[in-house]
Amino acid sequence: MTKLILILIGAVFVNNFVLSRFLGICPFVGVSKKVESAIGMGMAVTFVMLLAATASWMIYQYILVAYGLQYLSTIVFILVIAALVQFVEMVIQKSAPALYKSLGVYLPLITTNCAVLGIAILNIDLQYTLLQSMFHAVGGALGFTLALVIMAGIRERLEGASVPASLKGFPIAFIVAGLLAIAFMGFAGMM
Amino acid sequence: MSFREFTKGLYKENPTFRIMLGMCPTLAVTTSLINGIGMGLATAAVLVCSNAMISLIGGIVPNKIRIPVYVVVIAAFVTITDLSLAAYVPVLHKSLGLFIPLIVVNCIVLGRAEAFANRHGVGDSILDGLGMGLGFTLSLSVIGSIREILGAGTILGRPLLGHAYMAHPFLLFVLPAGAFFTLAILMGIMNRLEKKS
């Protein structure tokens, strides 16, 4: 149990997916202009990451390993994720139209979010069990959401700041991300 | 075939600084020049192969399922690259790690397939892939050099800034935060140059 909690906390703070592992940078700079959309994106990613980690772990252990096809893992994982995102989109659209309205636009983007394929491959590399993989996925996704929401909060304030003309837009966003990464380095002592 | 398809990727439509694609590997693996070159060339190899293949099959793939088909083509070439690197340059393969399989979700590759290769000839598509790939390699090399020189005082593993600096280098630049700062400042400089011209 302690190990599971450590994996969860470690993935949120110490090895934060965005600020320390550099996974999911595109949505991190793309969807972090408003806190509200950052939370929506974070929820969608958390949901898909947990499903993707579970499905890819099972497929890897029970099908690929069983038939000695480990070299196909990249192709299989990306197909699983693409199918999963499509499936989740359809289920949400049918069963919770309100949720679909708020998450809908983010769902197609998630297929190319490296955090999702990243978690599938990382869990195999780290030789986690199914339960550990699921905790790792939730922790990673919460870390992603945390970074995204903090970033969005800062960027809403940046709108009113007088930034040098050359640094407006993406450059200043990356400087903010760098400062956040320094702040998150402080968590390294926690483990 | 026109040579312009090759040169546009190097500066005018540089994937990293101009269209902001493929940010994850750009930031993650550029702790040294050799890693930047390795990642850039691996991506370029995938890009050239997938562009050529998608340009060939572009006409026969039904429009509705084209994205999954492209992704499978790209994933196949990524797997080939992954296994080749593991076989011939295991050290580089180890330091690039996770980010080799993640070339699959690098937006540059799918982006070029969708925006260029599926409506142009094989020759042009190969040139486009080569230009974009080398443009990406160039950007990664610049970022990698800056981070290696400032963060370790070396270039390609050889001492550059003297022992006094190497004993206490500006460590921040090889850490994640340094990646963000380096990219931000380079983009700021590019914006500045753009305005002047």
mmCIF file of C-alpha atoms in Angstrom:
data_model
loop_
_atom_site.group_PDB
_atom_site.id
_atom_site.type_symbol
_atom_site.label_atom_id
_atom_site.label_comp_id
_atom_site.label_asym_id
_atom_site.label_seq_id
_atom_site.Cartn_x
_atom_site.Cartn_y
_atom_site.Cartn_z
ATOM 1 C CA MET A 1 0.000 0.000 0.000
ATOM 2 C CA THR A 2 2.808 2.428 0.896
ATOM 3 C CA LYS A 3 4.391 1.741 -2.491
ATOM 4 C CA LEU A 4 1.129 2.635 -4.270
ATOM 5 C CA ILE A 5 0.815 5.933 -2.384
ATOM 6 C CA LEU A 6 4.468 6.713 -3.139
ATOM 7 C CA ILE A 7 3.894 6.065 -6.864
ATOM 8 C CA LEU A 8 0.854 8.344 -6.818
ATOM 9 C CA ILE A 9 2.502 11.235 -4.935
ATOM 10 C CA GLY A 10 5.728 10.807 -6.901
ATOM 11 C CA ALA A 11 3.905 11.079 -10.234
ATOM 12 C CA VAL A 12 2.014 14.206 -9.149
ATOM 13 C CA PHE A 13 4.874 16.202 -7.640
ATOM 14 C CA VAL A 14 8.387 14.777 -8.006
ATOM 15 C CA ASN A 15 8.227 13.393 -11.539
ATOM 16 C CA ASN A 16 5.523 15.779 -12.688
ATOM 17 C CA PHE A 17 4.563 14.688 -16.203
ATOM 18 C CA VAL A 18 4.704 18.164 -17.692
ATOM 19 C CA LEU A 19 7.390 19.954 -15.721
ATOM 20 C CA SER A 20 9.888 17.184 -15.201
ATOM 21 C CA ARG A 21 9.175 14.445 -17.756
ATOM 22 C CA PHE A 22 8.106 16.829 -20.555
ATOM 23 C CA LEU A 23 5.041 14.829 -21.548
ATOM 24 C CA GLY A 24 1.999 16.680 -22.830
ATOM 25 C CA ILE A 25 3.666 20.022 -23.574
ATOM 26 C CA CYS A 26 1.397 20.779 -26.554
ATOM 27 C CA PRO A 27 -1.869 20.927 -24.555
ATOM 28 C CA PHE A 28 0.095 22.505 -21.692
ATOM 29 C CA VAL A 29 0.841 25.613 -23.767
ATOM 30 C CA GLY A 30 -2.194 25.289 -26.042
ATOM 31 C CA VAL A 31 -5.074 24.885 -23.574
ATOM 32 C CA SER A 32 -3.738 26.883 -20.610
ATOM 33 C CA LYS A 33 -5.212 30.286 -21.373
ATOM 34 C CA LYS A 34 -8.294 29.887 -19.154
ATOM 35 C CA VAL A 35 -8.607 28.047 -15.843
ATOM 36 C CA GLU A 36 -11.983 26.634 -16.837
ATOM 37 C CA SER A 37 -10.763 24.967 -20.023
ATOM 38 C CA ALA A 38 -7.641 23.781 -18.196
ATOM 39 C CA ILE A 39 -9.810 21.901 -15.698
ATOM 40 C CA GLY A 40 -11.900 20.423 -18.539
ATOM 41 C CA MET A 41 -8.814 19.237 -20.390
ATOM 42 C CA GLY A 42 -7.352 17.840 -17.163
ATOM 43 C CA MET A 43 -10.497 15.813 -16.410
ATOM 44 C CA ALA A 44 -10.630 14.417 -19.947
ATOM 45 C CA VAL A 45 -6.942 13.451 -19.830
ATOM 46 C CA THR A 46 -7.290 11.816 -16.395
ATOM 47 C CA PHE A 47 -10.163 9.680 -17.619
ATOM 48 C CA VAL A 48 -8.435 8.595 -20.835
ATOM 49 C CA MET A 49 -5.059 8.023 -19.168
ATOM 50 C CA LEU A 50 -6.527 5.664 -16.565
ATOM 51 C CA LEU A 51 -8.385 3.681 -19.239
ATOM 52 C CA ALA A 52 -5.378 3.670 -21.587
ATOM 53 C CA ALA A 53 -2.965 2.508 -18.880
ATOM 54 C CA THR A 54 -5.311 -0.315 -17.841
ATOM 55 C CA ALA A 55 -6.102 -1.466 -21.394
ATOM 56 C CA SER A 56 -2.518 -1.267 -22.667
ATOM 57 C CA TRP A 57 -1.148 -3.091 -19.617
ATOM 58 C CA MET A 58 -3.607 -5.967 -20.088
ATOM 59 C CA ILE A 59 -3.020 -6.196 -23.829
ATOM 60 C CA TYR A 60 0.741 -6.112 -23.364
ATOM 61 C CA GLN A 61 0.847 -8.761 -20.618
ATOM 62 C CA TYR A 62 -1.879 -11.113 -21.849
ATOM 63 C CA ILE A 63 -1.502 -10.864 -25.629
ATOM 64 C CA LEU A 64 1.851 -9.412 -26.688
ATOM 65 C CA VAL A 65 4.003 -11.154 -24.070
ATOM 66 C CA ALA A 66 2.068 -14.399 -24.374
ATOM 67 C CA TYR A 67 2.759 -14.590 -28.123
ATOM 68 C CA GLY A 68 6.237 -12.996 -28.014
ATOM 69 C CA LEU A 69 5.120 -9.916 -29.964
ATOM 70 C CA GLN A 70 6.581 -7.216 -27.681
ATOM 71 C CA TYR A 71 8.139 -5.409 -30.661
ATOM 72 C CA LEU A 72 4.643 -4.490 -31.867
ATOM 73 C CA SER A 73 3.898 -2.555 -28.671
ATOM 74 C CA THR A 74 4.198 0.964 -30.156
ATOM 75 C CA ILE A 75 1.774 0.197 -32.994
ATOM 76 C CA VAL A 76 -0.675 -1.635 -30.735
ATOM 77 C CA PHE A 77 -0.647 1.042 -28.003
ATOM 78 C CA ILE A 78 -1.345 3.922 -30.374
ATOM 79 C CA LEU A 79 -4.222 2.002 -31.947
ATOM 80 C CA VAL A 80 -5.645 1.141 -28.523
ATOM 81 C CA ILE A 81 -5.453 4.796 -27.481
ATOM 82 C CA ALA A 82 -7.011 6.077 -30.715
ATOM 83 C CA ALA A 83 -9.851 3.548 -30.459
ATOM 84 C CA LEU A 84 -10.329 4.292 -26.761
ATOM 85 C CA VAL A 85 -10.580 8.046 -27.315
ATOM 86 C CA GLN A 86 -13.129 7.483 -30.082
ATOM 87 C CA PHE A 87 -15.097 5.102 -27.841
ATOM 88 C CA VAL A 88 -15.047 7.447 -24.831
ATOM 89 C CA GLU A 89 -16.208 10.256 -27.084
ATOM 90 C CA MET A 90 -19.189 8.208 -28.296
ATOM 91 C CA VAL A 91 -20.141 7.000 -24.801
ATOM 92 C CA ILE A 92 -20.023 10.488 -23.295
ATOM 93 C CA GLN A 93 -21.929 11.937 -26.228
ATOM 94 C CA LYS A 94 -24.771 9.433 -25.730
ATOM 95 C CA SER A 95 -24.895 9.227 -21.944
ATOM 96 C CA ALA A 96 -23.895 12.692 -20.737
ATOM 97 C CA PRO A 97 -24.501 15.349 -23.383
ATOM 98 C CA ALA A 98 -23.754 18.156 -20.912
ATOM 99 C CA LEU A 99 -20.345 16.715 -20.096
ATOM 100 C CA TYR A 100 -19.737 16.122 -23.795
ATOM 101 C CA LYS A 101 -20.386 19.776 -24.499
ATOM 102 C CA SER A 102 -17.700 20.865 -22.060
ATOM 103 C CA LEU A 103 -15.143 18.116 -22.799
ATOM 104 C CA GLY A 104 -15.979 17.402 -26.445
ATOM 105 C CA VAL A 105 -13.454 19.706 -28.056
ATOM 106 C CA TYR A 106 -10.560 18.281 -26.030
ATOM 107 C CA LEU A 107 -11.198 14.611 -26.691
ATOM 108 C CA PRO A 108 -9.809 14.353 -30.241
ATOM 109 C CA LEU A 109 -6.690 16.231 -29.109
ATOM 110 C CA ILE A 110 -5.929 13.579 -26.504
ATOM 111 C CA THR A 111 -4.912 10.932 -29.063
ATOM 112 C CA THR A 112 -1.777 12.926 -29.858
ATOM 113 C CA ASN A 113 -1.077 13.861 -26.232
ATOM 114 C CA CYS A 114 2.259 12.208 -25.494
ATOM 115 C CA ALA A 115 1.323 11.817 -21.829
ATOM 116 C CA VAL A 116 -1.187 9.101 -22.781
ATOM 117 C CA LEU A 117 1.148 7.019 -24.956
ATOM 118 C CA GLY A 118 3.901 7.904 -22.476
ATOM 119 C CA ILE A 119 2.097 6.353 -19.510
ATOM 120 C CA ALA A 120 1.455 3.132 -21.463
ATOM 121 C CA ILE A 121 5.141 2.755 -22.367
ATOM 122 C CA LEU A 122 6.462 3.939 -18.978
ATOM 123 C CA ASN A 123 4.387 1.359 -17.104
ATOM 124 C CA ILE A 124 5.948 -1.403 -19.199
ATOM 125 C CA ASP A 125 9.473 0.037 -18.826
ATOM 126 C CA LEU A 126 9.107 0.363 -15.041
ATOM 127 C CA GLN A 127 7.656 -3.179 -14.826
ATOM 128 C CA TYR A 128 4.681 -2.056 -12.773
ATOM 129 C CA THR A 129 1.846 -4.408 -11.834
ATOM 130 C CA LEU A 130 -1.681 -3.608 -12.992
ATOM 131 C CA LEU A 131 -2.609 -1.830 -9.755
ATOM 132 C CA GLN A 132 0.656 0.133 -9.711
ATOM 133 C CA SER A 133 0.103 1.123 -13.362
ATOM 134 C CA MET A 134 -3.351 2.448 -12.526
ATOM 135 C CA PHE A 135 -2.070 4.515 -9.589
ATOM 136 C CA HIS A 136 0.780 5.791 -11.774
ATOM 137 C CA ALA A 137 -1.707 6.826 -14.476
ATOM 138 C CA VAL A 138 -3.970 8.675 -12.044
ATOM 139 C CA GLY A 139 -0.985 10.370 -10.398
ATOM 140 C CA GLY A 140 0.495 11.390 -13.736
ATOM 141 C CA ALA A 141 -2.825 12.762 -14.933
ATOM 142 C CA LEU A 142 -3.417 14.682 -11.689
ATOM 143 C CA GLY A 143 0.090 16.132 -11.991
ATOM 144 C CA PHE A 144 -0.696 17.171 -15.561
ATOM 145 C CA THR A 145 -3.966 18.794 -14.418
ATOM 146 C CA LEU A 146 -2.226 20.557 -11.531
ATOM 147 C CA ALA A 147 0.470 22.023 -13.791
ATOM 148 C CA LEU A 148 -2.135 23.020 -16.386
ATOM 149 C CA VAL A 149 -4.402 24.761 -13.857
ATOM 150 C CA ILE A 150 -1.528 26.633 -12.154
ATOM 151 C CA MET A 151 -0.255 27.699 -15.568
ATOM 152 C CA ALA A 152 -3.712 28.880 -16.648
ATOM 153 C CA GLY A 153 -4.096 30.883 -13.450
ATOM 154 C CA ILE A 154 -0.777 32.642 -14.048
ATOM 155 C CA ARG A 155 -1.500 33.260 -17.726
ATOM 156 C CA GLU A 156 -4.854 34.881 -16.920
ATOM 157 C CA ARG A 157 -2.888 37.385 -14.825
ATOM 158 C CA LEU A 158 -0.228 37.774 -17.538
ATOM 159 C CA GLU A 159 -2.879 39.201 -19.865
ATOM 160 C CA GLY A 160 -2.690 42.445 -17.930
ATOM 161 C CA ALA A 161 1.095 42.502 -17.436
ATOM 162 C CA SER A 162 3.370 44.560 -19.648
ATOM 163 C CA VAL A 163 5.574 41.939 -21.275
ATOM 164 C CA PRO A 164 8.392 42.962 -23.701
ATOM 165 C CA ALA A 165 6.995 42.809 -27.238
ATOM 166 C CA SER A 166 9.380 40.055 -28.399
ATOM 167 C CA LEU A 167 8.426 37.801 -25.481
ATOM 168 C CA LYS A 168 4.641 38.141 -25.843
ATOM 169 C CA GLY A 169 2.657 34.917 -26.234
ATOM 170 C CA PHE A 170 4.578 31.641 -26.219
ATOM 171 C CA PRO A 171 8.031 32.842 -25.029
ATOM 172 C CA ILE A 172 6.681 34.324 -21.791
ATOM 173 C CA ALA A 173 4.574 31.190 -21.284
ATOM 174 C CA PHE A 174 7.744 29.090 -21.484
ATOM 175 C CA ILE A 175 9.546 31.371 -19.006
ATOM 176 C CA VAL A 176 6.628 30.909 -16.586
ATOM 177 C CA ALA A 177 6.831 27.145 -17.160
ATOM 178 C CA GLY A 178 10.562 27.262 -16.375
ATOM 179 C CA LEU A 179 9.903 29.048 -13.079
ATOM 180 C CA LEU A 180 7.204 26.475 -12.256
ATOM 181 C CA ALA A 181 9.687 23.695 -13.016
ATOM 182 C CA ILE A 182 12.152 25.254 -10.544
ATOM 183 C CA ALA A 183 9.387 25.412 -7.944
ATOM 184 C CA PHE A 184 8.524 21.753 -8.531
ATOM 185 C CA MET A 185 12.209 20.804 -8.100
ATOM 186 C CA GLY A 186 11.631 21.627 -4.442
ATOM 187 C CA PHE A 187 9.399 18.538 -4.154
ATOM 188 C CA ALA A 188 12.330 16.272 -5.025
ATOM 189 C CA GLY A 189 13.404 16.296 -1.390
ATOM 190 C CA MET A 190 10.036 14.880 -0.367
ATOM 191 C CA MET A 191 10.705 11.282 -1.363
ATOM 192 C CA MET B 1 10.013 18.384 -57.883
ATOM 193 C CA SER B 2 11.157 21.709 -56.566
ATOM 194 C CA PHE B 3 14.029 22.478 -54.280
ATOM 195 C CA ARG B 4 11.913 24.993 -52.369
ATOM 196 C CA GLU B 5 10.057 22.129 -50.677
ATOM 197 C CA PHE B 6 13.376 21.224 -49.078
ATOM 198 C CA THR B 7 14.577 24.641 -47.939
ATOM 199 C CA LYS B 8 11.318 25.927 -46.428
ATOM 200 C CA GLY B 9 11.586 23.572 -43.446
ATOM 201 C CA LEU B 10 15.009 24.867 -42.488
ATOM 202 C CA TYR B 11 13.994 28.421 -41.594
ATOM 203 C CA LYS B 12 10.809 29.855 -43.064
ATOM 204 C CA GLU B 13 8.559 27.067 -41.810
ATOM 205 C CA ASN B 14 10.898 25.691 -39.178
ATOM 206 C CA PRO B 15 8.802 23.171 -37.218
ATOM 207 C CA THR B 16 10.116 24.153 -33.792
ATOM 208 C CA PHE B 17 10.391 27.932 -33.847
ATOM 209 C CA ARG B 18 7.851 28.827 -36.527
ATOM 210 C CA ILE B 19 4.964 26.371 -36.199
ATOM 211 C CA MET B 20 5.628 25.133 -32.648
ATOM 212 C CA LEU B 21 5.282 21.425 -33.322
ATOM 213 C CA GLY B 22 6.974 18.570 -31.512
ATOM 214 C CA MET B 23 7.624 20.476 -28.313
ATOM 215 C CA CYS B 24 7.969 17.452 -26.009
ATOM 216 C CA PRO B 25 11.162 15.948 -27.498
ATOM 217 C CA THR B 26 12.483 19.465 -28.166
ATOM 218 C CA LEU B 27 12.491 20.173 -24.454
ATOM 219 C CA ALA B 28 13.108 16.720 -23.047
ATOM 220 C CA VAL B 29 16.124 15.280 -24.856
ATOM 221 C CA THR B 30 18.185 18.396 -25.607
ATOM 222 C CA THR B 31 20.397 18.149 -22.536
ATOM 223 C CA SER B 32 23.393 17.735 -24.863
ATOM 224 C CA LEU B 33 24.234 18.368 -28.517
ATOM 225 C CA ILE B 34 24.593 14.690 -29.399
ATOM 226 C CA ASN B 35 21.142 13.883 -27.987
ATOM 227 C CA GLY B 36 19.638 16.747 -29.996
ATOM 228 C CA ILE B 37 21.243 15.526 -33.236
ATOM 229 C CA GLY B 38 20.244 11.919 -32.531
ATOM 230 C CA MET B 39 16.618 12.773 -31.796
ATOM 231 C CA GLY B 40 16.438 15.110 -34.802
ATOM 232 C CA LEU B 41 17.844 12.542 -37.231
ATOM 233 C CA ALA B 42 15.625 9.759 -35.871
ATOM 234 C CA THR B 43 12.577 11.982 -36.406
ATOM 235 C CA ALA B 44 13.847 12.991 -39.868
ATOM 236 C CA ALA B 45 14.207 9.331 -40.861
ATOM 237 C CA VAL B 46 10.638 8.559 -39.795
ATOM 238 C CA LEU B 47 9.385 11.718 -41.496
ATOM 239 C CA VAL B 48 11.019 10.948 -44.866
ATOM 240 C CA CYS B 49 9.785 7.328 -44.888
ATOM 241 C CA SER B 50 6.243 8.141 -43.752
ATOM 242 C CA ASN B 51 5.959 11.067 -46.179
ATOM 243 C CA ALA B 52 7.066 8.845 -49.091
ATOM 244 C CA MET B 53 4.710 6.031 -48.117
ATOM 245 C CA ILE B 54 1.709 8.277 -47.472
ATOM 246 C CA SER B 55 2.256 10.116 -50.734
ATOM 247 C CA LEU B 56 2.157 6.725 -52.493
ATOM 248 C CA ILE B 57 -0.990 5.440 -50.766
ATOM 249 C CA GLY B 58 -2.691 8.850 -50.408
ATOM 250 C CA GLY B 59 -4.925 8.279 -53.432
ATOM 251 C CA ILE B 60 -6.280 4.865 -52.458
ATOM 252 C CA VAL B 61 -7.029 5.379 -48.743
ATOM 253 C CA PRO B 62 -10.706 6.282 -48.151
ATOM 254 C CA ASN B 63 -10.947 9.770 -46.712
ATOM 255 C CA LYS B 64 -12.813 8.751 -43.567
ATOM 256 C CA ILE B 65 -10.204 6.337 -42.241
ATOM 257 C CA ARG B 66 -7.124 8.187 -43.432
ATOM 258 C CA ILE B 67 -5.931 9.314 -39.969
ATOM 259 C CA PRO B 68 -5.817 5.796 -38.425
ATOM 260 C CA VAL B 69 -4.089 4.508 -41.579
ATOM 261 C CA TYR B 70 -1.467 7.277 -41.406
ATOM 262 C CA VAL B 71 -0.898 6.599 -37.712
ATOM 263 C CA VAL B 72 -0.281 2.892 -38.368
ATOM 264 C CA VAL B 73 2.164 3.717 -41.196
ATOM 265 C CA ILE B 74 4.009 6.160 -38.927
ATOM 266 C CA ALA B 75 4.023 3.709 -35.998
ATOM 267 C CA ALA B 76 5.527 1.022 -38.240
ATOM 268 C CA PHE B 77 8.417 3.297 -39.276
ATOM 269 C CA VAL B 78 8.913 4.422 -35.679
ATOM 270 C CA THR B 79 9.206 0.783 -34.607
ATOM 271 C CA ILE B 80 11.799 0.163 -37.339
ATOM 272 C CA THR B 81 13.780 3.229 -36.210
ATOM 273 C CA ASP B 82 13.473 2.230 -32.545
ATOM 274 C CA LEU B 83 14.795 -1.288 -33.148
ATOM 275 C CA SER B 84 17.586 -0.090 -35.482
ATOM 276 C CA LEU B 85 18.816 2.459 -32.928
ATOM 277 C CA ALA B 86 18.699 -0.164 -30.168
ATOM 278 C CA ALA B 87 20.803 -2.489 -32.344
ATOM 279 C CA TYR B 88 23.415 -0.072 -33.733
ATOM 280 C CA VAL B 89 23.697 2.805 -31.201
ATOM 281 C CA PRO B 90 22.498 1.360 -27.870
ATOM 282 C CA VAL B 91 23.983 4.221 -25.813
ATOM 283 C CA LEU B 92 22.087 6.906 -27.726
ATOM 284 C CA HIS B 93 18.966 4.735 -27.711
ATOM 285 C CA LYS B 94 19.168 4.544 -23.934
ATOM 286 C CA SER B 95 19.580 8.283 -23.403
ATOM 287 C CA LEU B 96 16.700 9.141 -25.766
ATOM 288 C CA GLY B 97 14.623 6.401 -24.116
ATOM 289 C CA LEU B 98 10.894 6.953 -24.051
ATOM 290 C CA PHE B 99 11.018 9.691 -26.660
ATOM 291 C CA ILE B 100 11.875 7.348 -29.552
ATOM 292 C CA PRO B 101 8.510 5.508 -29.434
ATOM 293 C CA LEU B 102 6.882 8.871 -28.749
ATOM 294 C CA ILE B 103 7.853 10.039 -32.271
ATOM 295 C CA VAL B 104 4.504 8.426 -33.193
ATOM 296 C CA VAL B 105 2.634 11.248 -31.486
ATOM 297 C CA ASN B 106 5.040 13.972 -32.622
ATOM 298 C CA CYS B 107 2.683 16.375 -34.355
ATOM 299 C CA ILE B 108 5.303 17.177 -37.021
ATOM 300 C CA VAL B 109 5.054 13.721 -38.560
ATOM 301 C CA LEU B 110 1.266 13.438 -38.714
ATOM 302 C CA GLY B 111 1.089 17.153 -39.536
ATOM 303 C CA ARG B 112 3.230 16.790 -42.679
ATOM 304 C CA ALA B 113 1.317 13.662 -43.736
ATOM 305 C CA GLU B 114 -1.978 15.477 -43.471
ATOM 306 C CA ALA B 115 -0.891 18.896 -44.742
ATOM 307 C CA PHE B 116 1.564 17.924 -47.469
ATOM 308 C CA ALA B 117 2.322 14.297 -48.344
ATOM 309 C CA ASN B 118 -1.222 13.137 -49.116
ATOM 310 C CA ARG B 119 -1.630 15.680 -51.918
ATOM 311 C CA HIS B 120 1.872 15.902 -53.418
ATOM 312 C CA GLY B 121 4.116 13.596 -55.444
ATOM 313 C CA VAL B 122 6.633 11.188 -53.926
ATOM 314 C CA GLY B 123 9.664 13.312 -54.843
ATOM 315 C CA ASP B 124 8.270 16.515 -53.360
ATOM 316 C CA SER B 125 7.092 14.652 -50.256
ATOM 317 C CA ILE B 126 10.539 13.175 -49.648
ATOM 318 C CA LEU B 127 12.134 16.621 -50.040
ATOM 319 C CA ASP B 128 9.530 18.114 -47.703
ATOM 320 C CA GLY B 129 10.202 15.408 -45.109
ATOM 321 C CA LEU B 130 13.947 15.860 -45.449
ATOM 322 C CA GLY B 131 13.705 19.651 -45.078
ATOM 323 C CA MET B 132 11.339 19.519 -42.112
ATOM 324 C CA GLY B 133 13.395 16.762 -40.488
ATOM 325 C CA LEU B 134 16.661 18.649 -40.899
ATOM 326 C CA GLY B 135 15.004 21.888 -39.742
ATOM 327 C CA PHE B 136 13.904 20.038 -36.609
ATOM 328 C CA THR B 137 17.428 18.596 -36.191
ATOM 329 C CA LEU B 138 18.886 22.093 -36.575
ATOM 330 C CA SER B 139 16.616 23.546 -33.878
ATOM 331 C CA LEU B 140 17.344 20.668 -31.510
ATOM 332 C CA SER B 141 21.082 21.017 -32.125
ATOM 333 C CA VAL B 142 21.024 24.750 -31.325
ATOM 334 C CA ILE B 143 19.076 24.160 -28.098
ATOM 335 C CA GLY B 144 21.251 21.137 -27.236
ATOM 336 C CA SER B 145 24.497 23.086 -27.772
ATOM 337 C CA ILE B 146 23.387 26.017 -25.609
ATOM 338 C CA ARG B 147 22.259 23.723 -22.798
ATOM 339 C CA GLU B 148 25.402 21.562 -22.956
ATOM 340 C CA ILE B 149 27.810 24.526 -23.084
ATOM 341 C CA LEU B 150 26.138 26.442 -20.250
ATOM 342 C CA GLY B 151 25.036 23.447 -18.191
ATOM 343 C CA ALA B 152 28.208 21.357 -18.346
ATOM 344 C CA GLY B 153 30.881 23.510 -20.001
ATOM 345 C CA THR B 154 31.415 20.891 -22.713
ATOM 346 C CA ILE B 155 30.492 20.448 -26.367
ATOM 347 C CA LEU B 156 29.958 16.940 -27.773
ATOM 348 C CA GLY B 157 31.448 15.720 -24.495
ATOM 349 C CA ARG B 158 34.735 17.628 -25.002
ATOM 350 C CA PRO B 159 35.799 20.336 -22.514
ATOM 351 C CA LEU B 160 35.118 23.831 -23.840
ATOM 352 C CA LEU B 161 34.880 26.405 -21.074
ATOM 353 C CA GLY B 162 37.844 25.394 -18.903
ATOM 354 C CA HIS B 163 38.121 23.546 -15.620
ATOM 355 C CA ALA B 164 37.067 26.419 -13.401
ATOM 356 C CA TYR B 165 33.693 26.615 -15.180
ATOM 357 C CA MET B 166 33.281 22.856 -15.452
ATOM 358 C CA ALA B 167 33.751 22.437 -11.710
ATOM 359 C CA HIS B 168 30.768 24.739 -11.076
ATOM 360 C CA PRO B 169 28.712 24.918 -14.279
ATOM 361 C CA PHE B 170 25.324 26.631 -14.579
ATOM 362 C CA LEU B 171 23.605 23.347 -13.717
ATOM 363 C CA LEU B 172 20.102 24.747 -14.173
ATOM 364 C CA PHE B 173 20.506 24.514 -17.937
ATOM 365 C CA VAL B 174 20.667 20.719 -18.023
ATOM 366 C CA LEU B 175 17.688 20.520 -15.655
ATOM 367 C CA PRO B 176 14.095 20.734 -16.998
ATOM 368 C CA ALA B 177 13.750 24.430 -16.114
ATOM 369 C CA GLY B 178 16.730 25.296 -18.332
ATOM 370 C CA ALA B 179 14.970 23.750 -21.324
ATOM 371 C CA PHE B 180 12.013 26.098 -20.923
ATOM 372 C CA PHE B 181 14.253 29.156 -20.488
ATOM 373 C CA THR B 182 16.478 28.322 -23.479
ATOM 374 C CA LEU B 183 13.492 27.829 -25.773
ATOM 375 C CA ALA B 184 11.780 30.996 -24.502
ATOM 376 C CA ILE B 185 14.843 33.166 -25.088
ATOM 377 C CA LEU B 186 15.536 31.691 -28.555
ATOM 378 C CA MET B 187 11.915 32.317 -29.555
ATOM 379 C CA GLY B 188 12.158 35.850 -28.220
ATOM 380 C CA ILE B 189 15.283 36.462 -30.325
ATOM 381 C CA MET B 190 13.541 35.044 -33.419
ATOM 382 C CA ASN B 191 10.552 37.359 -32.845
ATOM 383 C CA ARG B 192 12.886 40.320 -32.480
ATOM 384 C CA LEU B 193 14.765 39.514 -35.702
ATOM 385 C CA GLU B 194 11.483 39.029 -37.510
ATOM 386 C CA LYS B 195 10.284 42.488 -36.516
ATOM 387 C CA LYS B 196 13.477 44.213 -37.637
ATOM 388 C CA SER B 197 13.536 42.682 -41.109
#
